């Protein structure tokens, strides 16, 4: 027997139904809500307040004596617009409060006239002054409340983001309705056991609480639940990615033995330091495994990371495979190419260079040689990651100064089924919390102490009044045969009035300050060939002084350079300043750095002081993190990871740790998060990170 189809019975909307099915919904809200990213009822529940408004104790005007700060509720009797003698617009409303009158006035808030009408019930907060026949308020906070809404004093009202066409009261009401009717349908993703352990409320309490909290402490408490959940989901994603890669990808197993080790190290012009040996050991362990290495090597500027990378590359070649090293700038790629070529003189290892500025013919040749295996080691800029670059058998990818590329630079490798090992290097130490928060899927090796010959650096905060003294010293050092840098934050004159440009500095030095010396210029707007030529001259001591922008920040190595002047230092971040300083820390001479700057605020002042006081890059990274949070370096935005919505890695650092431990424990008991207990969490992980972290097909 066939049942008739019962399409006629209206079903109750669900969380995923369009928001338009909500009780009390009005069609003209479609566009504004869409703009706010609200499509479904669920979206509305998770449309969290941007901030909160606290109303004061609700008072009766009749009880007031003199001027005081109050909150009252009343009904608008009339609104008026006008202008002052000087042309400012005035908007005012007269509000009836239990028989007494209150006049509220706003200047230059013309748009208010469309938002408030006679008959509206409003709550006003601000300072009230008594006048002969009424009370007056100027610029009070005001919001319309529904006729039937219960208005209490000392209330915390949510403030939502708005868009043209929907008002604060309207959206408040809409959210309230959604919460009343649908909050119970939200599914709890965090297992009960964990919630009790952590003292975290249910999703229902939390959503309700975040929209209509009793107090600001209440907001903080509910916020914690979402922060924890967000960080837990991130940690699970990173851990799942790691797990997934370990079972899905196979890399060539490259064992090291005494003979290989001896052959490789014989190529180096120096003994490895203890720290370098430790890292080499980590890398050898990783690369002998069929699970691809995924290691971050962090070490201060000048700590000697290059040779470690070289070791790993030569290990690949020893096993008949290729290796590639990607550098963020052409200058740096060239420099690596030179270093490696020197070390490998008269060996059978062949090295190729691939950069954006090569001729098509040269490029073609390199590409061909990679496919045939003619080239063993490839050095280049990001052009080595392009689709058309194919290898015969690539075993290792090294990414130098990876923070310049972004966190998730991977290569589109076509490689006969095998995956390469990855070694990424960074001179910007990653604060502990970030390492844990965003890089939990990487193994991390650290070089804390550079080769012994690394020179101390003296850093001074330049007093603008004593510039001449510094330049005198600078000249004296140049005369002794040292070389120096002068760093500017902008290239051209007049990009900003208050900043001094490379051009201006060059002219000033040339005509007055350093007129006896040979001065070169290098910046990002020059052609790669010109840059390279200038760098070569500086390297060869054909120049005494290099005026530069922060293009020289990454990795440039001229051992004889020991002087640096940094102009407009407030324009640079701490990590960047420290990188710059690294340029004069590499040779056989004590380095001297003087920073001039006009810090615009206290944070910038702290930053410069910290730079002067602290030589340890790791310490600076933590200070920077304390001052500015994750900043843009490791902010997730620019690197394709969805931004954290609630969590703030700085403020919530203890929760990052908690979430990491919990994620690890969960995955230990259930590596694929397959059990029913975790299935909802897993769903969230995939929804949020499946695509970017490439864990979409887990399980
Ligand atoms: P970074 O970590 O900033 O990339 P580099 O690898 O460029 O540092 O090394 C900085 C300088 O130290 C280079 O001139 C390099 O030749 C030198 N160096 C590296 N390791 C050693 C070592 N074990 N002994 C002596 N000098 C070293
Ligand atoms: Mg380097």
XYZ file of C-alpha atoms in Angstrom, residues 105-636:
532
model
C 20.177 66.503 23.186
C 22.807 65.367 20.715
C 24.971 67.474 18.446
C 26.173 66.411 15.028
C 24.326 63.137 15.216
C 21.955 63.899 12.412
C 21.236 60.278 11.571
C 19.507 59.818 14.912
C 16.381 61.465 13.661
C 15.573 58.381 11.608
C 16.090 55.995 14.460
C 13.804 57.445 17.103
C 10.146 58.349 16.894
C 7.570 59.672 19.287
C 6.013 56.738 21.095
C 9.235 54.686 21.316
C 10.159 53.395 24.713
C 13.780 54.216 25.470
C 16.409 53.691 28.133
C 18.729 56.638 28.634
C 22.004 56.582 30.571
C 24.181 59.539 31.312
C 24.483 62.635 33.442
C 21.200 64.396 34.192
C 21.053 68.058 35.211
C 18.051 69.660 36.828
C 16.461 72.664 35.072
C 13.458 74.729 36.121
C 10.753 72.540 34.623
C 12.592 69.471 33.468
C 15.802 67.425 33.520
C 18.384 67.629 30.776
C 20.959 65.251 29.407
C 23.563 65.844 26.710
C 24.749 62.930 24.637
C 23.340 60.188 26.848
C 23.529 56.599 25.699
C 20.155 55.622 24.420
C 18.467 52.504 23.187
C 14.964 51.637 22.220
C 13.403 48.811 24.157
C 10.354 46.829 23.261
C 7.036 47.856 24.765
C 6.810 44.660 26.735
C 10.501 44.173 27.512
C 11.281 44.102 31.165
C 13.775 46.847 31.809
C 15.927 46.469 34.857
C 18.603 48.668 36.188
C 22.245 47.615 36.112
C 21.644 45.611 33.014
C 24.260 44.371 30.632
C 22.947 44.791 27.131
C 24.539 43.108 24.139
C 25.743 45.372 21.350
C 25.829 43.706 17.953
C 27.502 44.662 14.752
C 24.982 46.367 12.497
C 24.539 46.977 8.841
C 22.444 49.475 6.950
C 18.800 48.551 7.343
C 18.725 46.862 10.702
C 18.781 48.596 14.060
C 20.277 47.542 17.366
C 16.879 46.967 19.017
C 15.724 44.927 16.020
C 18.717 42.667 16.024
C 18.603 42.313 19.790
C 15.047 41.197 19.560
C 15.758 38.814 16.709
C 18.614 37.171 18.560
C 16.509 36.935 21.688
C 13.790 35.143 19.785
C 16.281 32.754 18.226
C 17.734 31.979 21.637
C 14.321 31.474 23.220
C 13.054 29.169 20.503
C 16.119 27.285 19.355
C 18.952 27.253 21.813
C 17.977 23.851 23.163
C 18.452 22.346 19.738
C 22.146 23.084 19.650
C 24.179 19.950 19.989
C 26.791 19.672 22.652
C 30.172 18.925 21.100
C 32.336 18.818 24.189
C 32.001 15.526 26.011
C 30.300 15.755 29.374
C 33.276 14.376 31.257
C 35.545 17.140 30.017
C 32.992 19.784 30.765
C 32.628 18.698 34.353
C 36.375 18.471 34.772
C 36.872 21.973 33.442
C 33.815 23.507 35.017
C 32.550 24.477 31.586
C 28.841 25.020 31.155
C 26.713 23.480 28.448
C 26.496 25.008 25.005
C 22.957 26.080 25.846
C 23.951 28.006 28.931
C 26.893 29.517 27.119
C 24.966 30.763 24.099
C 22.223 32.102 26.310
C 24.747 33.705 28.618
C 26.778 35.379 25.936
C 23.688 37.090 24.514
C 22.053 38.051 27.776
C 24.571 37.957 30.572
C 23.769 38.957 34.113
C 27.074 40.729 34.514
C 30.354 41.264 32.744
C 31.953 38.486 34.789
C 29.240 36.296 33.455
C 30.278 37.220 29.917
C 33.857 36.312 30.684
C 32.822 32.948 32.041
C 30.737 32.048 29.012
C 33.351 33.364 26.645
C 35.785 30.856 28.113
C 33.733 27.991 26.881
C 33.916 29.197 23.301
C 37.572 30.019 23.585
C 38.297 26.560 24.903
C 36.210 24.925 22.223
C 37.807 26.939 19.458
C 41.315 26.139 20.644
C 40.470 22.503 21.208
C 39.165 22.221 17.667
C 42.325 23.860 16.345
C 44.543 21.543 18.360
C 42.607 18.523 17.197
C 42.943 19.691 13.619
C 46.693 20.075 13.915
C 47.062 16.740 15.651
C 44.846 15.012 13.126
C 46.849 16.479 10.318
C 49.973 15.108 11.838
C 48.436 11.702 12.307
C 46.995 11.727 8.834
C 50.281 12.652 7.213
C 52.079 9.987 9.129
C 49.888 7.247 7.744
C 49.200 8.646 4.303
C 52.602 9.880 3.154
C 55.783 7.991 2.582
C 59.144 9.638 2.212
C 62.430 8.086 1.139
C 64.303 6.614 4.103
C 67.717 8.201 4.252
C 70.023 6.577 6.748
C 73.186 8.267 7.864
C 76.323 6.298 8.617
C 79.798 7.282 9.717
C 81.097 7.392 6.171
C 78.352 9.653 4.896
C 78.678 11.849 7.955
C 82.407 12.220 7.460
C 82.034 12.984 3.784
C 79.461 15.655 4.407
C 81.201 17.380 7.278
C 84.518 17.369 5.424
C 82.912 19.910 3.110
C 82.306 22.439 5.838
C 84.897 25.109 6.537
C 84.424 24.710 10.295
C 83.466 22.212 12.982
C 79.794 22.004 13.833
C 78.932 23.487 17.202
C 77.318 21.298 19.839
C 73.946 22.897 19.099
C 74.300 22.288 15.381
C 75.261 18.673 16.022
C 72.173 18.168 18.114
C 69.929 19.516 15.388
C 71.716 17.455 12.754
C 71.005 14.430 14.919
C 67.285 15.314 15.087
C 67.230 15.672 11.340
C 69.056 12.427 10.682
C 66.585 10.609 12.906
C 63.680 12.162 11.044
C 65.041 11.502 7.603
C 65.849 7.878 8.281
C 62.146 7.305 8.794
C 59.636 6.712 6.038
C 57.349 9.196 7.687
C 58.178 12.571 6.152
C 60.114 14.910 8.361
C 58.165 18.018 9.250
C 60.574 20.010 11.317
C 60.980 23.638 12.165
C 64.481 24.794 12.948
C 64.482 28.057 14.811
C 67.621 29.859 15.699
C 68.593 33.410 16.135
C 70.101 35.351 13.302
C 73.663 34.138 12.806
C 73.177 31.010 14.852
C 74.309 28.903 11.925
C 71.220 27.297 10.431
C 72.450 27.244 6.857
C 75.045 24.597 7.402
C 72.473 22.371 9.063
C 70.273 22.674 6.003
C 73.284 21.963 3.828
C 73.904 18.797 5.806
C 70.344 17.601 5.217
C 70.588 18.397 1.519
C 73.827 16.523 1.126
C 72.321 13.582 2.963
C 69.639 13.481 0.264
C 72.250 13.615 -2.471
C 74.275 10.870 -0.800
C 71.269 8.633 -1.346
C 70.899 9.633 -4.962
C 68.013 12.049 -4.444
C 67.586 15.759 -4.978
C 66.969 18.575 -2.535
C 65.616 22.081 -2.938
C 66.070 25.159 -0.830
C 63.715 28.067 -1.079
C 64.708 31.543 0.119
C 62.433 34.558 0.416
C 64.536 36.973 -1.610
C 66.745 36.821 -4.612
C 69.676 38.274 -2.663
C 69.455 35.497 -0.163
C 69.050 32.787 -2.778
C 72.156 34.067 -4.519
C 74.046 34.088 -1.260
C 73.111 30.505 -0.441
C 74.051 29.531 -3.943
C 77.471 31.095 -3.474
C 78.065 29.490 -0.074
C 77.097 26.046 -1.273
C 79.097 26.396 -4.454
C 82.179 27.273 -2.425
C 81.713 24.370 -0.034
C 81.139 21.941 -2.875
C 83.930 23.038 -5.168
C 85.499 20.070 -6.934
C 82.770 17.712 -5.847
C 80.386 15.813 -8.071
C 77.363 17.534 -6.554
C 75.809 19.928 -9.012
C 73.897 22.960 -7.887
C 71.259 24.900 -9.781
C 69.855 28.345 -9.185
C 66.319 29.334 -10.098
C 65.038 32.855 -9.605
C 62.386 35.086 -11.079
C 64.822 37.270 -12.951
C 66.419 34.568 -15.086
C 66.102 34.550 -18.848
C 63.619 32.102 -20.304
C 66.443 30.108 -21.842
C 68.393 29.706 -18.602
C 65.227 28.817 -16.818
C 64.345 26.162 -19.375
C 67.774 24.644 -18.971
C 67.433 24.409 -15.197
C 63.974 22.867 -15.469
C 65.263 20.262 -17.891
C 68.246 19.450 -15.706
C 65.973 18.912 -12.744
C 63.894 16.345 -14.561
C 66.895 14.422 -15.803
C 68.577 14.599 -12.425
C 71.459 16.609 -13.812
C 70.983 19.038 -10.933
C 71.253 17.620 -7.413
C 70.600 20.699 -5.359
C 68.322 23.509 -6.369
C 68.451 26.902 -4.688
C 65.909 29.546 -5.504
C 63.222 31.993 -4.591
C 59.552 31.053 -4.404
C 59.760 30.336 -8.119
C 61.044 26.882 -7.183
C 57.574 26.136 -5.862
C 55.859 26.791 -9.160
C 53.890 24.066 -10.889
C 56.253 23.581 -13.787
C 59.228 22.757 -11.631
C 59.549 18.981 -11.649
C 62.159 16.825 -10.089
C 63.553 13.457 -10.937
C 63.504 12.449 -7.316
C 63.072 15.061 -4.671
C 63.777 13.956 -1.105
C 63.981 17.210 0.811
C 62.466 20.665 0.797
C 64.197 23.337 2.859
C 62.396 26.604 3.382
C 64.635 29.337 4.702
C 63.251 32.231 6.717
C 59.881 30.596 6.501
C 58.117 33.409 8.335
C 58.642 35.449 5.201
C 56.590 33.058 3.188
C 53.804 32.324 5.539
C 53.170 29.449 7.739
C 51.788 26.963 5.332
C 53.984 27.182 2.306
C 54.060 23.745 0.775
C 55.307 22.753 -2.599
C 53.298 21.303 -5.383
C 55.673 18.424 -5.759
C 55.307 15.869 -8.512
C 57.503 13.150 -7.309
C 56.847 9.568 -8.285
C 54.653 8.821 -5.347
C 57.151 9.705 -2.652
C 56.790 12.741 -0.449
C 59.764 14.869 0.427
C 60.943 15.618 3.925
C 60.396 19.201 5.047
C 62.767 21.386 6.966
C 61.629 24.924 7.593
C 63.904 27.463 9.185
C 63.091 30.644 10.990
C 65.210 33.319 12.563
C 62.181 34.801 14.211
C 61.793 32.716 17.288
C 58.255 31.651 17.803
C 56.835 32.491 21.211
C 55.993 29.395 23.168
C 52.279 29.957 23.052
C 52.242 30.382 19.306
C 54.421 27.368 18.776
C 51.917 25.408 20.767
C 48.884 27.080 19.299
C 49.627 27.199 15.619
C 52.550 24.880 15.024
C 51.547 21.895 17.062
C 51.872 19.729 13.981
C 55.571 20.494 13.581
C 58.563 19.173 15.448
C 60.734 21.993 16.611
C 64.507 22.151 16.976
C 66.147 25.180 18.442
C 69.637 26.600 18.256
C 69.959 28.944 21.171
C 73.622 29.688 20.961
C 75.460 30.567 17.786
C 79.034 29.673 16.841
C 81.490 31.014 19.387
C 82.971 33.583 17.118
C 79.681 35.406 17.124
C 80.419 38.896 18.276
C 78.681 40.907 20.921
C 76.690 43.859 19.699
C 76.309 47.138 21.486
C 72.979 48.736 20.884
C 72.246 52.360 21.659
C 69.114 54.401 21.678
C 70.248 57.466 19.787
C 69.586 60.835 21.305
C 68.658 63.076 18.366
C 70.665 65.864 19.961
C 73.813 63.786 19.839
C 73.668 62.491 16.327
C 76.964 64.089 15.443
C 78.709 62.079 18.160
C 77.447 58.821 16.712
C 78.466 59.725 13.190
C 81.902 60.663 14.424
C 82.253 57.195 15.875
C 80.849 55.688 12.680
C 83.464 57.489 10.602
C 86.272 56.449 12.904
C 85.219 52.809 12.568
C 84.985 53.063 8.788
C 88.488 54.453 8.753
C 89.632 51.361 10.627
C 88.339 49.341 7.699
C 84.923 48.391 9.002
C 81.782 48.639 6.862
C 78.343 49.805 7.891
C 74.660 49.905 7.089
C 72.244 52.788 7.333
C 68.639 51.625 7.411
C 65.571 53.614 6.404
C 61.934 52.654 6.519
C 60.956 54.153 3.171
C 62.557 54.296 -0.241
C 61.412 57.561 -1.709
C 61.302 61.058 -0.444
C 57.911 62.397 0.537
C 56.064 59.138 0.828
C 55.562 60.398 4.335
C 56.618 63.764 5.610
C 57.727 62.542 8.994
C 59.960 59.738 7.753
C 63.369 60.005 6.246
C 63.845 58.067 3.013
C 66.716 56.096 1.552
C 67.166 58.843 -1.022
C 67.384 61.611 1.532
C 69.777 59.677 3.714
C 71.962 58.879 0.763
C 72.167 62.532 -0.213
C 72.860 63.638 3.343
C 75.652 61.110 3.805
C 77.147 61.757 0.408
C 77.231 65.517 0.699
C 78.139 65.914 4.359
C 78.286 63.203 6.926
C 80.246 60.496 5.134
C 81.486 62.399 2.122
C 84.883 60.689 2.208
C 83.436 57.211 1.865
C 82.008 55.031 -0.863
C 78.272 54.664 -0.423
C 75.851 52.294 -2.155
C 72.084 51.981 -2.077
C 69.906 48.913 -2.080
C 66.137 48.666 -1.774
C 63.183 46.672 -2.954
C 62.338 48.895 -5.896
C 65.616 48.213 -7.671
C 65.950 45.532 -10.299
C 67.299 42.247 -8.970
C 70.393 42.634 -11.131
C 71.180 46.071 -9.678
C 70.576 44.823 -6.173
C 72.804 41.868 -6.721
C 75.552 44.053 -8.152
C 75.434 46.451 -5.203
C 75.492 43.585 -2.740
C 78.449 42.112 -4.537
C 80.314 45.419 -4.303
C 79.564 45.707 -0.623
C 80.667 42.150 -0.101
C 83.894 42.822 -1.997
C 84.528 45.957 0.076
C 84.182 48.166 -2.942
C 81.658 50.057 -0.858
C 82.057 51.220 2.727
C 78.475 51.994 3.487
C 75.185 50.572 2.337
C 72.026 52.616 2.645
C 69.165 50.166 2.592
C 65.606 49.386 3.477
C 64.721 46.252 5.362
C 65.450 44.209 2.220
C 68.748 43.445 3.861
C 66.953 42.182 6.920
C 66.859 38.599 5.824
C 69.999 36.612 6.024
C 72.473 38.853 4.252
C 75.950 37.994 5.393
C 78.861 40.434 5.131
C 81.245 39.575 7.964
C 83.229 42.796 7.815
C 80.167 44.951 8.408
C 79.949 45.929 12.048
C 78.101 49.259 12.095
C 74.459 50.052 11.718
C 72.359 53.163 12.003
C 68.604 52.631 11.992
C 66.481 55.681 11.220
C 62.797 55.903 12.171
C 63.200 52.769 14.217
C 59.632 53.057 15.474
C 58.534 51.915 12.032
C 59.986 48.451 12.539
C 58.746 45.562 14.627
C 60.929 44.022 17.297
C 61.604 40.904 15.309
C 62.569 42.999 12.338
C 64.912 45.212 14.355
C 66.547 42.164 15.798
C 66.957 40.675 12.339
C 68.536 43.891 11.158
C 70.921 43.875 14.079
C 71.904 40.359 13.109
C 73.620 41.822 10.039
C 76.423 43.254 12.169
C 76.884 40.241 14.365
C 78.420 37.924 11.937
C 82.053 38.713 11.554
C 85.118 39.098 13.667
C 84.335 42.550 14.995
C 82.201 43.865 17.774
C 78.986 45.265 16.322
C 77.567 48.704 17.026
C 73.965 49.621 16.369
C 72.351 52.964 16.997
C 68.608 53.406 16.610
C 66.992 56.776 16.110
C 63.274 57.020 16.341
C 60.248 58.899 17.480
C 58.051 56.363 19.228
C 54.466 57.469 18.826
C 53.174 55.717 21.912
C 54.167 53.843 24.991
C 54.171 50.477 23.300
C 56.622 51.702 20.668
C 58.775 53.160 23.396
C 58.832 49.845 25.273
C 59.660 48.108 22.052
C 62.728 50.238 21.375
C 63.878 50.002 24.966
C 63.518 46.215 24.922
C 65.515 46.095 21.722
C 68.332 48.061 23.277
C 68.281 46.059 26.516
C 67.972 42.531 25.153
C 70.220 40.637 22.804
C 68.476 37.300 23.018
C 66.053 36.824 20.152
C 63.959 34.355 22.098
C 63.479 36.762 24.935
C 62.611 39.511 22.469
C 60.041 37.300 20.817
C 58.320 36.774 24.151
C 58.429 40.489 24.932
C 57.018 41.318 21.542
C 54.272 38.813 22.060
C 53.450 40.368 25.428
C 53.375 43.825 23.925
C 51.521 43.174 20.746
C 50.084 39.694 20.749
C 50.658 37.374 17.839
C 50.791 40.317 15.466
C 50.759 39.801 11.768
C 53.746 37.510 11.590
C 52.014 34.532 12.973
C 48.546 35.877 12.797
C 46.598 33.254 10.999
